[in-house]
C-alpha positions in Angstrom: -8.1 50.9 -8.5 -8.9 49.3 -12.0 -9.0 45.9 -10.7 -11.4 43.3 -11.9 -12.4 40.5 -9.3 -12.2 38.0 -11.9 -8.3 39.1 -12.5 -7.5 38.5 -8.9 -9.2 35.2 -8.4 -7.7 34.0 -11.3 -4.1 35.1 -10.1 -4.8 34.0 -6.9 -5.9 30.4 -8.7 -2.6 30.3 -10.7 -0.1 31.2 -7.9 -1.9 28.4 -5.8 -1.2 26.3 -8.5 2.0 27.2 -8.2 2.8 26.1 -4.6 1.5 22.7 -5.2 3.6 21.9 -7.8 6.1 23.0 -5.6 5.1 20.7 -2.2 4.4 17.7 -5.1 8.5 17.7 -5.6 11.0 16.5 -3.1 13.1 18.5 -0.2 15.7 15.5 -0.1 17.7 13.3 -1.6 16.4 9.8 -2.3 17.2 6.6 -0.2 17.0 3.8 -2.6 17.6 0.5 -2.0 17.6 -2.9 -4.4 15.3 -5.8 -3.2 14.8 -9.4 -4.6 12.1 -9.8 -6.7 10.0 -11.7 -3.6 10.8 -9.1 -1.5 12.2 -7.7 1.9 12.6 -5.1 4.2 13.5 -1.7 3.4 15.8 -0.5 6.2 14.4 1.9 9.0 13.4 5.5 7.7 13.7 8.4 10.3 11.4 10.3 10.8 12.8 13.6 12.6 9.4 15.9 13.0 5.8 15.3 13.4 3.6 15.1 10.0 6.4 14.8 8.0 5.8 13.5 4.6 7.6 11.3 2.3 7.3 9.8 -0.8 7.8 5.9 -2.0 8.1 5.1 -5.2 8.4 1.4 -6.5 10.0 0.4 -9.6 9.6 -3.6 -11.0 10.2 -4.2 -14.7 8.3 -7.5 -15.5 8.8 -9.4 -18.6 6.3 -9.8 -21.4 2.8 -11.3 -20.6 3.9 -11.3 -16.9 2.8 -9.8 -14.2 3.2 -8.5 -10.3 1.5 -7.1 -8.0 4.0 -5.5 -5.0 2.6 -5.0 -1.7 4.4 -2.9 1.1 3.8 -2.6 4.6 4.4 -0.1 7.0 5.7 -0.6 10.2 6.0 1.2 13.5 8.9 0.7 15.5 8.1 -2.1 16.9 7.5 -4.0 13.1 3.9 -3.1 14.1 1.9 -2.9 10.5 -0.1 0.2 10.5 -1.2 0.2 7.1 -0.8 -1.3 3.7 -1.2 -0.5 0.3 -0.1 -2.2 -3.2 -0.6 -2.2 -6.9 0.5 -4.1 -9.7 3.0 -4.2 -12.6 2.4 -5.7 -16.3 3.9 -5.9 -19.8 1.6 -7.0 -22.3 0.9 -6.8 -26.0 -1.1 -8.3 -29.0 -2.7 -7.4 -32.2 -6.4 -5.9 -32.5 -7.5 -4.1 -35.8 -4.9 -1.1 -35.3 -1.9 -3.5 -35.8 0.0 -4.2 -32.8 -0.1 -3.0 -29.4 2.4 -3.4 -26.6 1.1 -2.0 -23.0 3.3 -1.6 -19.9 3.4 -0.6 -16.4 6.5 -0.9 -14.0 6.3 2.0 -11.0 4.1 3.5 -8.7 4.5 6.1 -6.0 2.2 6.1 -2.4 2.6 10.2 -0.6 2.4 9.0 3.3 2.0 11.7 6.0 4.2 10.2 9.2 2.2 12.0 12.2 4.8 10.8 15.2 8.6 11.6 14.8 10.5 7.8 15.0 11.8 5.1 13.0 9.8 3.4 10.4 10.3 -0.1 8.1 8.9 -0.9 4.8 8.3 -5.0 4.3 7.9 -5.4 0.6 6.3 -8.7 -0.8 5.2 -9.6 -4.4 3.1 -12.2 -5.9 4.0 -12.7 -9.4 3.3 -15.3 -12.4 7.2 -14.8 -13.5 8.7 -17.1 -10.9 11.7 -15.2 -8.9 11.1 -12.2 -11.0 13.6 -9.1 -11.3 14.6 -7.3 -8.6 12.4 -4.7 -6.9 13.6 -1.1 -6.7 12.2 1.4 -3.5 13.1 4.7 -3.3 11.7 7.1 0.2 12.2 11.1 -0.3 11.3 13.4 2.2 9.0 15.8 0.9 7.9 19.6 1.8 4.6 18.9 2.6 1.0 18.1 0.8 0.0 19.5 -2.9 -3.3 18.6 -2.5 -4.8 22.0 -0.3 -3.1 24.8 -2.4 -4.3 22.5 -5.9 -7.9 22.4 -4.4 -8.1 26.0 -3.8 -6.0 26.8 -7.2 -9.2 24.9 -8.9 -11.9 26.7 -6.7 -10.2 29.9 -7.8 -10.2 29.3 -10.8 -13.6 28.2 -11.7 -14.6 31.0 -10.1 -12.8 33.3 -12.4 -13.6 31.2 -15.0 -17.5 32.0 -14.2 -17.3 35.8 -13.2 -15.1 36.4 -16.6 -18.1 34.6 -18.4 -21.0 36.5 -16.7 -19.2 40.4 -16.7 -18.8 39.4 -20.7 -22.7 37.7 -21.2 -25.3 39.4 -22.4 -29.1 39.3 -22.1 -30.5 37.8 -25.0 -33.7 39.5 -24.4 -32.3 43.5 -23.7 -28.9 43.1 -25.2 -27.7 44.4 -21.7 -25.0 42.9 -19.8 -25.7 40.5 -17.3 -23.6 41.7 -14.7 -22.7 45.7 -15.6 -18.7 46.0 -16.1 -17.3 48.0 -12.9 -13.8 48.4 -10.9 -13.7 47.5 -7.7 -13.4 50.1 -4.7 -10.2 50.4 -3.3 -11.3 48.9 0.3 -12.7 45.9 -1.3 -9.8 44.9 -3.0 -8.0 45.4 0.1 -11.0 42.9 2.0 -10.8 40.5 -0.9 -6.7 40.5 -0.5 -7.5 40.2 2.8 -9.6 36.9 2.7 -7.5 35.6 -0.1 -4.6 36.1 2.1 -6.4 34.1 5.2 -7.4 30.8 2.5 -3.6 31.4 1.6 -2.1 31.3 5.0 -4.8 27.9 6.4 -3.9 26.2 2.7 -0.4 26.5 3.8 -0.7 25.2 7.4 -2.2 22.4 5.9 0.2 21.6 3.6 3.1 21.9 5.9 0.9 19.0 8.0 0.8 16.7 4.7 -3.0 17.2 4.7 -4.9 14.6 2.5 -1.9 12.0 2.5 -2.1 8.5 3.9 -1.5 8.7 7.7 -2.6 11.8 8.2 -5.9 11.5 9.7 -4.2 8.5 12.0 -2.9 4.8 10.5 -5.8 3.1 11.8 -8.8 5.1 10.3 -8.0 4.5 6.3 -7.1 6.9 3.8 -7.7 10.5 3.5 -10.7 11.5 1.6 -8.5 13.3 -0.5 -6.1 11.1 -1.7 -6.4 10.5 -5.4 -4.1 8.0 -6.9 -3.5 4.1 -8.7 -2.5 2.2 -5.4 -5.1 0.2 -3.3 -4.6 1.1 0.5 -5.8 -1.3 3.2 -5.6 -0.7 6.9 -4.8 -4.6 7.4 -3.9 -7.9 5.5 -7.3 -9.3 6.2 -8.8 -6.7 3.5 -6.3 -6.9 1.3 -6.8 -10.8 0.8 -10.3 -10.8 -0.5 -9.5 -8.0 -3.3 -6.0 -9.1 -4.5 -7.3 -12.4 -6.7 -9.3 -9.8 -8.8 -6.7 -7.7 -10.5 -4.2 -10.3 -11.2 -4.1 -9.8 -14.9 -4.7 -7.2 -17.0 -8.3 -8.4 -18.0 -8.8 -8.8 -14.2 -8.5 -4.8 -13.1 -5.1 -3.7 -13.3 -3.7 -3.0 -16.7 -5.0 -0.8 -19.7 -5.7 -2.8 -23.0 -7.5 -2.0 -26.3 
């Protein structure tokens, strides 16, 4: 078979890609709900199956040179706070030697994996230098799963392509000769590469039907996945969030761009 290994990983790499952008988009419809720019509580959301993941997504428009920073809880069902996480909103702008800038930030989205099947609240608060503020928009959407096993094994497939395609193709700068001499690959060791390929694909997929590498997954009272990239702060309780929320409070403080 005229196969090249560095053809199959990188096909492998690309369809892996593939599946996470399809567990990064929603399986539902979105349950949104309008809150007061201080705050509230976002009516229960049911959770039907174990590991089931959702999205949130906050939306609050701030005026110019003003600022928030919206905080949500989660809560068992019991109003028991599990975890927390926040981030902050701005609109800012000014004049450096470019002419004028204008700088803005009104949404962010936390990915939480729910591990126990039940109902679940969201108690929103805001701190803000705009007085009542507009109101603050939440949105929860179930989700297939996590994106984050099949886009770290997409990436590892594809370096490795990336470095196989480079070293079949380099030469020795001494002989001339190739580094590695060009060759197809047997018949049975495509079918045992296939084979392996085909085991990553099938664990990558278990673990992204368990929301692997969201919030919650590795329990609400051990922090955040290793895994989880993003712009919110996550605190396990109040008490840690307190000494870090005076620091980003304005753009120069942490959580806005700026030139």
């Amino acid at each position: 078979m005229k196969l090249k290994l560095e053809y199959i990983l990188g096909g492998f790499g690309i369809g892996c890609l593939l599946f996470a952008l399809i567990f990064s988009g929603a399986s539902s419809n979105e349950k949104a709900l309008v809150l007061p720019g201080s705050g509230g509580i976002f009516s229960p959301i049911t959770v039907k199956k174990n590991n089931t993941v959702y999205g949130i997504t906050i939306n609050n428009d701030v005026p110019l040179n003003a600022w928030s920073n919206i905080s949500v809880d989660v809560l068992d069902n019991q109003k028991q706070l599990l975890f927390n996480f926040s981030d902050g909103m701005w609109h800012e702008s000014g004049y450096d030697s470019d002419g004028r800038w204008t700088e803005s930030k009104n949404q962010f989205t936390m990915d939480i994996t729910f591990q126990k099947a039940g109902q679940y609240y969201l108690r929103v608060s805001a701190e803000r230098n705009d007085g009542v503020g507009q109101n603050i928009q939440i949105s929860v959407a179930r989700k297939s799963g996590s994106h984050i096993p099949f886009l770290i094994l997409g990436i590892i497939s594809l370096v490795c392509a990336a470095i196989l395609f480079y070293l079949y193709r380099a030469a020795d700068p001494k002989t001339g000769e190739p580094l590695i001499p060009k060759q197809s690959l047997k018949r049975s060791v495509v079918f045992t590469i296939i084979g392996v390929l085909a085991l990553f694909f099938i664990i990558a997929l278990f673990a992204s039907t368990r929301g692997y590498g969201y919030m919650g997954y590795y329990g609400y009272h051990h922090g955040p996945s290793f895994f989880y990239w993003g712009g919110p702060r996550i605190y396990n309780s109040r008490s840690y969030r307190g000494g870090s929320i005076g620091g980003f409070r304005h753009r120069g403080g942490g959580f806005g761009g700026g030139k």
